[in-house]
PDB file of C-alpha atoms and ligand atoms in Angstrom:
ATOM      1  CA  UNK K   1      69.721 101.663  51.037  1.00 87.00           C
ATOM      2  CA  UNK K   2      73.564 101.118  50.279  1.00 93.00           C
ATOM      3  CA  UNK K   3      75.043 104.159  51.119  1.00 94.00           C
ATOM      4  CA  UNK K   4      78.803 105.176  50.786  1.00 95.00           C
ATOM      5  CA  UNK K   5      80.128 102.691  53.681  1.00 95.00           C
ATOM      6  CA  UNK K   6      78.097  99.715  53.118  1.00 96.00           C
ATOM      7  CA  UNK K   7      79.287 100.087  49.321  1.00 96.00           C
ATOM      8  CA  UNK K   8      82.576 100.297  50.683  1.00 96.00           C
ATOM      9  CA  UNK K   9      82.544  97.325  52.734  1.00 97.00           C
ATOM     10  CA  UNK K  10      80.876  95.544  49.645  1.00 97.00           C
ATOM     11  CA  UNK K  11      84.219  96.726  47.695  1.00 96.00           C
ATOM     12  CA  UNK K  12      86.213  94.546  50.235  1.00 96.00           C
ATOM     13  CA  UNK K  13      84.187  91.174  50.305  1.00 96.00           C
ATOM     14  CA  UNK K  14      84.990  88.379  48.291  1.00 95.00           C
ATOM     15  CA  UNK K  15      82.174  86.826  46.231  1.00 94.00           C
ATOM     16  CA  UNK K  16      81.263  86.495  42.871  1.00 93.00           C
ATOM     17  CA  UNK K  17      78.410  89.501  42.121  1.00 96.00           C
ATOM     18  CA  UNK K  18      78.533  92.229  40.008  1.00 96.00           C
ATOM     19  CA  UNK K  19      77.083  95.390  41.591  1.00 96.00           C
ATOM     20  CA  UNK K  20      74.349  95.238  38.988  1.00 97.00           C
ATOM     21  CA  UNK K  21      73.254  92.416  40.157  1.00 98.00           C
ATOM     22  CA  UNK K  22      73.770  93.570  43.916  1.00 98.00           C
ATOM     23  CA  UNK K  23      71.713  96.045  43.039  1.00 98.00           C
ATOM     24  CA  UNK K  24      68.975  94.209  41.717  1.00 98.00           C
ATOM     25  CA  UNK K  25      69.440  91.631  44.619  1.00 98.00           C
ATOM     26  CA  UNK K  26      68.963  94.276  46.996  1.00 98.00           C
ATOM     27  CA  UNK K  27      66.171  96.055  45.629  1.00 98.00           C
ATOM     28  CA  UNK K  28      63.889  92.810  45.255  1.00 98.00           C
ATOM     29  CA  UNK K  29      64.763  92.247  48.905  1.00 98.00           C
ATOM     30  CA  UNK K  30      63.524  95.535  49.431  1.00 98.00           C
ATOM     31  CA  UNK K  31      60.012  94.723  48.027  1.00 98.00           C
ATOM     32  CA  UNK K  32      59.674  91.014  49.149  1.00 98.00           C
ATOM     33  CA  UNK K  33      61.104  91.646  52.403  1.00 98.00           C
ATOM     34  CA  UNK K  34      57.428  94.030  53.148  1.00 98.00           C
ATOM     35  CA  UNK K  35      55.872  89.698  52.377  1.00 98.00           C
ATOM     36  CA  UNK K  36      58.419  87.867  54.597  1.00 98.00           C
ATOM     37  CA  UNK K  37      61.992  86.984  55.785  1.00 98.00           C
ATOM     38  CA  UNK K  38      64.670  86.470  53.307  1.00 98.00           C
ATOM     39  CA  UNK K  39      66.389  83.229  52.654  1.00 98.00           C
ATOM     40  CA  UNK K  40      69.734  83.009  50.798  1.00 98.00           C
ATOM     41  CA  UNK K  41      71.043  79.617  50.586  1.00 98.00           C
ATOM     42  CA  UNK K  42      75.028  80.005  49.897  1.00 97.00           C
ATOM     43  CA  UNK K  43      76.673  82.750  52.621  1.00 97.00           C
ATOM     44  CA  UNK K  44      80.164  82.403  50.833  1.00 97.00           C
ATOM     45  CA  UNK K  45      82.361  84.917  52.440  1.00 97.00           C
ATOM     46  CA  UNK K  46      79.175  87.169  52.837  1.00 97.00           C
ATOM     47  CA  UNK K  47      78.997  89.736  49.564  1.00 98.00           C
ATOM     48  CA  UNK K  48      75.169  88.620  48.721  1.00 98.00           C
ATOM     49  CA  UNK K  49      74.446  89.036  52.380  1.00 98.00           C
ATOM     50  CA  UNK K  50      75.463  92.182  52.934  1.00 98.00           C
ATOM     51  CA  UNK K  51      72.933  93.512  50.178  1.00 98.00           C
ATOM     52  CA  UNK K  52      69.842  91.488  51.203  1.00 98.00           C
ATOM     53  CA  UNK K  53      70.950  92.253  54.823  1.00 98.00           C
ATOM     54  CA  UNK K  54      70.702  96.523  54.016  1.00 98.00           C
ATOM     55  CA  UNK K  55      67.099  95.307  52.325  1.00 98.00           C
ATOM     56  CA  UNK K  56      65.792  93.193  55.401  1.00 98.00           C
ATOM     57  CA  UNK K  57      67.116  96.457  57.474  1.00 98.00           C
ATOM     58  CA  UNK K  58      65.032  99.080  56.107  1.00 98.00           C
ATOM     59  CA  UNK K  59      62.056  97.234  55.658  1.00 98.00           C
ATOM     60  CA  UNK K  60      62.284  95.864  59.718  1.00 98.00           C
ATOM     61  CA  UNK K  61      62.759  92.164  58.537  1.00 98.00           C
ATOM     62  CA  UNK K  62      65.713  89.443  58.929  1.00 98.00           C
ATOM     63  CA  UNK K  63      67.915  87.323  56.098  1.00 98.00           C
ATOM     64  CA  UNK K  64      68.625  84.364  56.885  1.00 98.00           C
ATOM     65  CA  UNK K  65      72.013  83.233  55.564  1.00 98.00           C
ATOM     66  CA  UNK K  66      72.534  79.075  55.434  1.00 98.00           C
ATOM     67  CA  UNK K  67      76.140  77.511  54.029  1.00 98.00           C
ATOM     68  CA  UNK K  68      78.319  74.968  55.377  1.00 97.00           C
ATOM     69  CA  UNK K  69      80.965  76.762  54.623  1.00 97.00           C
ATOM     70  CA  UNK K  70      83.205  74.809  53.334  1.00 96.00           C
ATOM     71  CA  UNK K  71      83.080  75.214  49.948  1.00 93.00           C
ATOM     72  CA  UNK K  72      80.785  74.156  46.916  1.00 89.00           C
ATOM     73  CA  UNK K  73      82.442  72.049  44.234  1.00 86.00           C
ATOM     74  CA  UNK K  74      83.656  75.112  41.930  1.00 85.00           C
ATOM     75  CA  UNK K  75      85.761  76.375  44.946  1.00 89.00           C
ATOM     76  CA  UNK K  76      87.846  73.543  45.751  1.00 90.00           C
ATOM     77  CA  UNK K  77      91.372  73.445  45.329  1.00 88.00           C
ATOM     78  CA  UNK K  78      92.190  73.525  41.221  1.00 88.00           C
ATOM     79  CA  UNK K  79      88.904  74.544  40.380  1.00 88.00           C
ATOM     80  CA  UNK K  80      87.792  78.092  38.424  1.00 84.00           C
ATOM     81  CA  UNK K  81      86.640  79.783  41.598  1.00 88.00           C
ATOM     82  CA  UNK K  82      89.110  78.236  44.635  1.00 92.00           C
ATOM     83  CA  UNK K  83      90.991  81.171  46.701  1.00 92.00           C
ATOM     84  CA  UNK K  84      93.384  79.615  48.702  1.00 90.00           C
ATOM     85  CA  UNK K  85      92.791  82.498  51.482  1.00 92.00           C
ATOM     86  CA  UNK K  86      89.725  80.956  52.256  1.00 94.00           C
ATOM     87  CA  UNK K  87      91.317  77.759  53.445  1.00 94.00           C
ATOM     88  CA  UNK K  88      91.856  76.932  57.119  1.00 93.00           C
ATOM     89  CA  UNK K  89      95.475  76.522  57.562  1.00 92.00           C
ATOM     90  CA  UNK K  90      94.985  74.546  60.570  1.00 95.00           C
ATOM     91  CA  UNK K  91      92.798  71.886  58.714  1.00 94.00           C
ATOM     92  CA  UNK K  92      93.636  72.315  55.096  1.00 93.00           C
ATOM     93  CA  UNK K  93      89.855  72.634  54.665  1.00 95.00           C
ATOM     94  CA  UNK K  94      87.752  75.654  53.007  1.00 96.00           C
ATOM     95  CA  UNK K  95      86.432  77.690  56.194  1.00 97.00           C
ATOM     96  CA  UNK K  96      84.255  80.842  54.585  1.00 97.00           C
ATOM     97  CA  UNK K  97      82.782  81.484  58.249  1.00 98.00           C
ATOM     98  CA  UNK K  98      85.143  83.640  59.550  1.00 97.00           C
ATOM     99  CA  UNK K  99      84.721  86.123  56.628  1.00 98.00           C
ATOM    100  CA  UNK K 100      80.981  86.239  56.327  1.00 98.00           C
ATOM    101  CA  UNK K 101      81.106  87.255  60.434  1.00 98.00           C
ATOM    102  CA  UNK K 102      83.831  90.397  59.481  1.00 98.00           C
ATOM    103  CA  UNK K 103      81.686  91.324  56.635  1.00 98.00           C
ATOM    104  CA  UNK K 104      78.409  91.181  58.293  1.00 98.00           C
ATOM    105  CA  UNK K 105      79.838  92.809  61.695  1.00 98.00           C
ATOM    106  CA  UNK K 106      81.738  95.605  59.658  1.00 98.00           C
ATOM    107  CA  UNK K 107      78.137  96.686  57.995  1.00 98.00           C
ATOM    108  CA  UNK K 108      76.831  96.389  61.120  1.00 98.00           C
ATOM    109  CA  UNK K 109      74.278  93.460  60.404  1.00 98.00           C
ATOM    110  CA  UNK K 110      74.722  91.620  62.752  1.00 98.00           C
ATOM    111  CA  UNK K 111      71.125  92.181  64.553  1.00 98.00           C
ATOM    112  CA  UNK K 112      69.084  91.413  61.282  1.00 98.00           C
ATOM    113  CA  UNK K 113      70.997  88.405  59.533  1.00 98.00           C
ATOM    114  CA  UNK K 114      70.760  84.979  61.107  1.00 98.00           C
ATOM    115  CA  UNK K 115      73.775  82.719  59.759  1.00 98.00           C
ATOM    116  CA  UNK K 116      73.201  78.807  60.025  1.00 98.00           C
ATOM    117  CA  UNK K 117      75.942  76.470  59.751  1.00 98.00           C
ATOM    118  CA  UNK K 118      74.420  73.568  57.835  1.00 97.00           C
ATOM    119  CA  UNK K 119      73.235  71.534  54.782  1.00 96.00           C
ATOM    120  CA  UNK K 120      70.466  73.651  53.229  1.00 97.00           C
ATOM    121  CA  UNK K 121      68.003  70.791  52.589  1.00 97.00           C
ATOM    122  CA  UNK K 122      68.690  69.792  56.178  1.00 97.00           C
ATOM    123  CA  UNK K 123      67.821  73.395  57.454  1.00 97.00           C
ATOM    124  CA  UNK K 124      64.628  73.489  55.031  1.00 98.00           C
ATOM    125  CA  UNK K 125      63.060  70.576  56.700  1.00 97.00           C
ATOM    126  CA  UNK K 126      63.130  72.686  60.052  1.00 96.00           C
ATOM    127  CA  UNK K 127      61.948  75.756  58.984  1.00 93.00           C
ATOM    128  CA  UNK K 128      58.448  76.822  58.242  1.00 90.00           C
ATOM    129  CA  UNK K 129      57.260  78.893  55.232  1.00 94.00           C
ATOM    130  CA  UNK K 130      56.442  82.396  54.495  1.00 97.00           C
ATOM    131  CA  UNK K 131      59.135  83.145  53.574  1.00 98.00           C
ATOM    132  CA  UNK K 132      59.244  87.347  51.478  1.00 98.00           C
ATOM    133  CA  UNK K 133      62.110  85.830  49.020  1.00 98.00           C
ATOM    134  CA  UNK K 134      64.601  82.611  48.804  1.00 98.00           C
ATOM    135  CA  UNK K 135      67.674  83.600  46.883  1.00 98.00           C
ATOM    136  CA  UNK K 136      69.797  79.915  45.498  1.00 98.00           C
ATOM    137  CA  UNK K 137      72.927  80.859  45.462  1.00 97.00           C
ATOM    138  CA  UNK K 138      74.925  77.612  46.767  1.00 96.00           C
ATOM    139  CA  UNK K 139      77.038  74.797  45.161  1.00 93.00           C
ATOM    140  CA  UNK K 140      76.394  74.550  41.179  1.00 93.00           C
ATOM    141  CA  UNK K 141      75.839  71.224  40.471  1.00 94.00           C
ATOM    142  CA  UNK K 142      72.991  69.935  39.229  1.00 96.00           C
ATOM    143  CA  UNK K 143      72.189  67.468  42.359  1.00 97.00           C
ATOM    144  CA  UNK K 144      73.045  70.282  44.616  1.00 97.00           C
ATOM    145  CA  UNK K 145      70.872  73.356  42.731  1.00 97.00           C
ATOM    146  CA  UNK K 146      68.016  71.130  42.206  1.00 98.00           C
ATOM    147  CA  UNK K 147      67.201  70.076  45.990  1.00 98.00           C
ATOM    148  CA  UNK K 148      67.993  73.144  46.900  1.00 98.00           C
ATOM    149  CA  UNK K 149      65.050  74.715  44.666  1.00 98.00           C
ATOM    150  CA  UNK K 150      63.030  71.100  45.622  1.00 98.00           C
ATOM    151  CA  UNK K 151      63.492  71.858  49.399  1.00 98.00           C
ATOM    152  CA  UNK K 152      63.090  75.866  49.272  1.00 98.00           C
ATOM    153  CA  UNK K 153      60.617  76.579  46.862  1.00 98.00           C
ATOM    154  CA  UNK K 154      57.527  75.688  48.998  1.00 98.00           C
ATOM    155  CA  UNK K 155      58.831  77.884  51.658  1.00 98.00           C
ATOM    156  CA  UNK K 156      58.387  80.993  49.452  1.00 98.00           C
ATOM    157  CA  UNK K 157      54.926  83.332  50.403  1.00 98.00           C
ATOM    158  CA  UNK K 158      52.587  83.420  47.482  1.00 97.00           C
ATOM    159  CA  UNK K 159      53.453  86.986  45.966  1.00 98.00           C
ATOM    160  CA  UNK K 160      57.153  85.993  47.579  1.00 98.00           C
ATOM    161  CA  UNK K 161      60.086  86.196  45.594  1.00 98.00           C
ATOM    162  CA  UNK K 162      62.546  83.430  43.868  1.00 98.00           C
ATOM    163  CA  UNK K 163      66.233  84.754  43.079  1.00 98.00           C
ATOM    164  CA  UNK K 164      68.507  82.125  41.388  1.00 98.00           C
ATOM    165  CA  UNK K 165      71.906  83.262  40.482  1.00 98.00           C
ATOM    166  CA  UNK K 166      74.325  82.194  37.934  1.00 97.00           C
ATOM    167  CA  UNK K 167      71.669  81.826  35.038  1.00 98.00           C
ATOM    168  CA  UNK K 168      73.106  81.095  32.193  1.00 97.00           C
ATOM    169  CA  UNK K 169      70.717  80.274  28.773  1.00 95.00           C
ATOM    170  CA  UNK K 170      74.358  79.512  26.710  1.00 94.00           C
ATOM    171  CA  UNK K 171      76.176  76.668  27.566  1.00 94.00           C
ATOM    172  CA  UNK K 172      79.389  78.617  26.933  1.00 93.00           C
ATOM    173  CA  UNK K 173      78.728  81.431  29.383  1.00 92.00           C
ATOM    174  CA  UNK K 174      78.294  79.231  32.273  1.00 90.00           C
ATOM    175  CA  UNK K 175      77.269  75.860  33.887  1.00 91.00           C
ATOM    176  CA  UNK K 176      73.511  74.609  32.831  1.00 96.00           C
ATOM    177  CA  UNK K 177      72.402  73.589  36.132  1.00 97.00           C
ATOM    178  CA  UNK K 178      71.176  77.148  37.266  1.00 98.00           C
ATOM    179  CA  UNK K 179      69.450  77.424  33.828  1.00 98.00           C
ATOM    180  CA  UNK K 180      67.458  73.980  34.457  1.00 98.00           C
ATOM    181  CA  UNK K 181      66.002  75.143  37.790  1.00 98.00           C
ATOM    182  CA  UNK K 182      64.613  78.734  36.174  1.00 98.00           C
ATOM    183  CA  UNK K 183      63.153  76.546  33.284  1.00 98.00           C
ATOM    184  CA  UNK K 184      61.459  74.083  36.514  1.00 98.00           C
ATOM    185  CA  UNK K 185      60.322  77.305  38.574  1.00 98.00           C
ATOM    186  CA  UNK K 186      58.985  78.638  35.461  1.00 98.00           C
ATOM    187  CA  UNK K 187      57.014  74.811  34.924  1.00 98.00           C
ATOM    188  CA  UNK K 188      55.916  74.578  38.608  1.00 98.00           C
ATOM    189  CA  UNK K 189      54.633  78.227  38.060  1.00 98.00           C
ATOM    190  CA  UNK K 190      56.415  80.950  38.853  1.00 98.00           C
ATOM    191  CA  UNK K 191      56.286  84.021  37.054  1.00 98.00           C
ATOM    192  CA  UNK K 192      59.675  86.037  35.502  1.00 98.00           C
ATOM    193  CA  UNK K 193      59.907  88.901  37.041  1.00 98.00           C
ATOM    194  CA  UNK K 194      63.216  90.328  36.172  1.00 98.00           C
ATOM    195  CA  UNK K 195      66.567  89.113  34.617  1.00 98.00           C
ATOM    196  CA  UNK K 196      69.950  91.274  35.658  1.00 98.00           C
ATOM    197  CA  UNK K 197      73.596  89.357  34.290  1.00 97.00           C
ATOM    198  CA  UNK K 198      72.859  86.278  35.450  1.00 98.00           C
ATOM    199  CA  UNK K 199      70.744  87.119  38.564  1.00 98.00           C
ATOM    200  CA  UNK K 200      67.052  86.173  37.447  1.00 98.00           C
ATOM    201  CA  UNK K 201      64.236  86.385  40.223  1.00 98.00           C
ATOM    202  CA  UNK K 202      60.587  84.922  39.707  1.00 98.00           C
ATOM    203  CA  UNK K 203      57.322  85.439  41.492  1.00 98.00           C
ATOM    204  CA  UNK K 204      55.112  82.751  43.395  1.00 98.00           C
TER     205      UNK K 204
HETATM  206 MG1   MG Q 301      76.281  83.256  42.575  1.00 63.72          MG
END
């Protein structure tokens, strides 16, 4: 459950997820965590990992959260979601890993969240299947989202959940790559379960 302590840590964690979407993600994690481990592509500073990590804690599973921590295209300097505070002043490069670690430590989730630093398709090639839930929220360009979907969709257990963030049907509301992947997942046989804001959940 999301108690008041966790709520205040969530409120002070950088990220791009409204509370209603976070709570929907947490609920999906609790349900899917009974099937198998949870996996997130795109940790950033740990906001959604707090929701999913709390879910993993509740049902006795783990969350694996993957990121190269160098920022996706849309968080680079000059882009809409750039935050100068996540730039490492010694290298001039984005490094969100310290923020993720701090968020997990403050929330007491270090024992149930496994942080992996690397490219998600490479990590997928090293891991097995049987996942309860895969949450795709990494880079939002079509080649990146497609690679994440193709790398991970088959790792989801039958009956498990696929969650995709930043799905906008209207091009005026946001980039179309996550929506394209949602359509692809439906074509591939995933069943739509819910929509909360831009968070869409499907069942394999
Ligand atoms: Mg997102």
